Amino acid sequence: MKYTVTLERDESGIWVVECPVIPGCISQGSTREEALVNIREAIEACLEVRSESGLPATIETEQVEVAG
């Protein structure tokens, strides 16, 4: 399955990556590539914990339009 992730460099240069549809699923890496490897592992772990806890795999998301 494919999940959308967000990537952002913090003030110290570390790449922070998050999977918005899985609450609390965040990881990081020294490089963009490392961060992407780490988030894959984090997604697998989060999905396993959510399944064991009887929670849905993901939460609902929707796009909204904002005038600007």
Coordinates of C-alpha atoms in Angstrom, one line a residue:
M1 CA 0.0 0.0 0.0
K2 CA 1.2 3.6 -0.7
Y3 CA 1.0 6.4 1.9
T4 CA 1.6 10.1 1.4
V5 CA 4.3 11.5 3.7
T6 CA 5.5 15.0 4.4
L7 CA 9.1 15.9 4.6
E8 CA 10.6 19.0 6.2
R9 CA 14.1 20.0 7.4
D10 CA 14.3 21.2 10.9
E11 CA 16.5 24.1 12.1
S12 CA 19.4 21.7 12.8
G13 CA 19.2 20.1 9.3
I14 CA 17.5 16.9 10.3
W15 CA 14.8 15.6 7.9
V16 CA 11.5 15.1 9.7
V17 CA 9.0 12.9 8.0
E18 CA 5.4 12.3 8.9
C19 CA 2.5 10.1 7.6
P20 CA -0.5 12.4 8.2
V21 CA -3.1 9.6 7.9
I22 CA -1.6 7.6 10.7
P23 CA -1.7 9.5 14.0
G24 CA 1.7 9.8 15.7
C25 CA 3.6 8.2 12.8
I26 CA 6.7 10.4 12.6
S27 CA 10.3 9.7 12.0
Q28 CA 13.5 11.4 11.0
G29 CA 16.9 11.0 9.3
S30 CA 20.1 12.8 8.7
T31 CA 19.4 12.7 4.9
R32 CA 16.2 12.7 2.9
E33 CA 16.8 9.1 1.9
E34 CA 17.4 7.9 5.4
A35 CA 14.3 9.7 6.6
L36 CA 12.2 7.9 3.9
V37 CA 13.7 4.5 4.9
N38 CA 12.9 5.3 8.5
I39 CA 9.3 6.3 7.9
R40 CA 8.6 3.1 6.0
E41 CA 9.7 1.2 9.2
A42 CA 7.6 3.5 11.3
I43 CA 4.5 3.1 9.2
E44 CA 4.8 -0.7 9.4
A45 CA 5.2 -0.5 13.2
C46 CA 2.3 2.0 13.6
L47 CA 0.0 -0.1 11.5
E48 CA 0.8 -3.2 13.6
V49 CA 0.1 -1.4 16.9
R50 CA -3.1 0.1 15.5
S51 CA -4.2 -3.4 14.4
E52 CA -3.4 -5.0 17.7
S53 CA -5.3 -2.2 19.5
G54 CA -8.4 -2.7 17.3
L55 CA -8.0 0.8 15.7
P56 CA -8.5 1.5 12.1
A57 CA -5.3 1.5 10.1
T58 CA -5.7 5.2 9.1
I59 CA -7.8 8.2 9.9
E60 CA -10.0 10.0 7.5
T61 CA -8.5 13.0 5.6
E62 CA -10.0 15.4 3.2
Q63 CA -8.7 18.4 1.2
V64 CA -10.3 21.8 1.7
E65 CA -10.1 24.9 -0.4
V66 CA -8.9 28.1 1.3
A67 CA -9.1 31.4 -0.5
G68 CA -5.9 33.3 -0.5

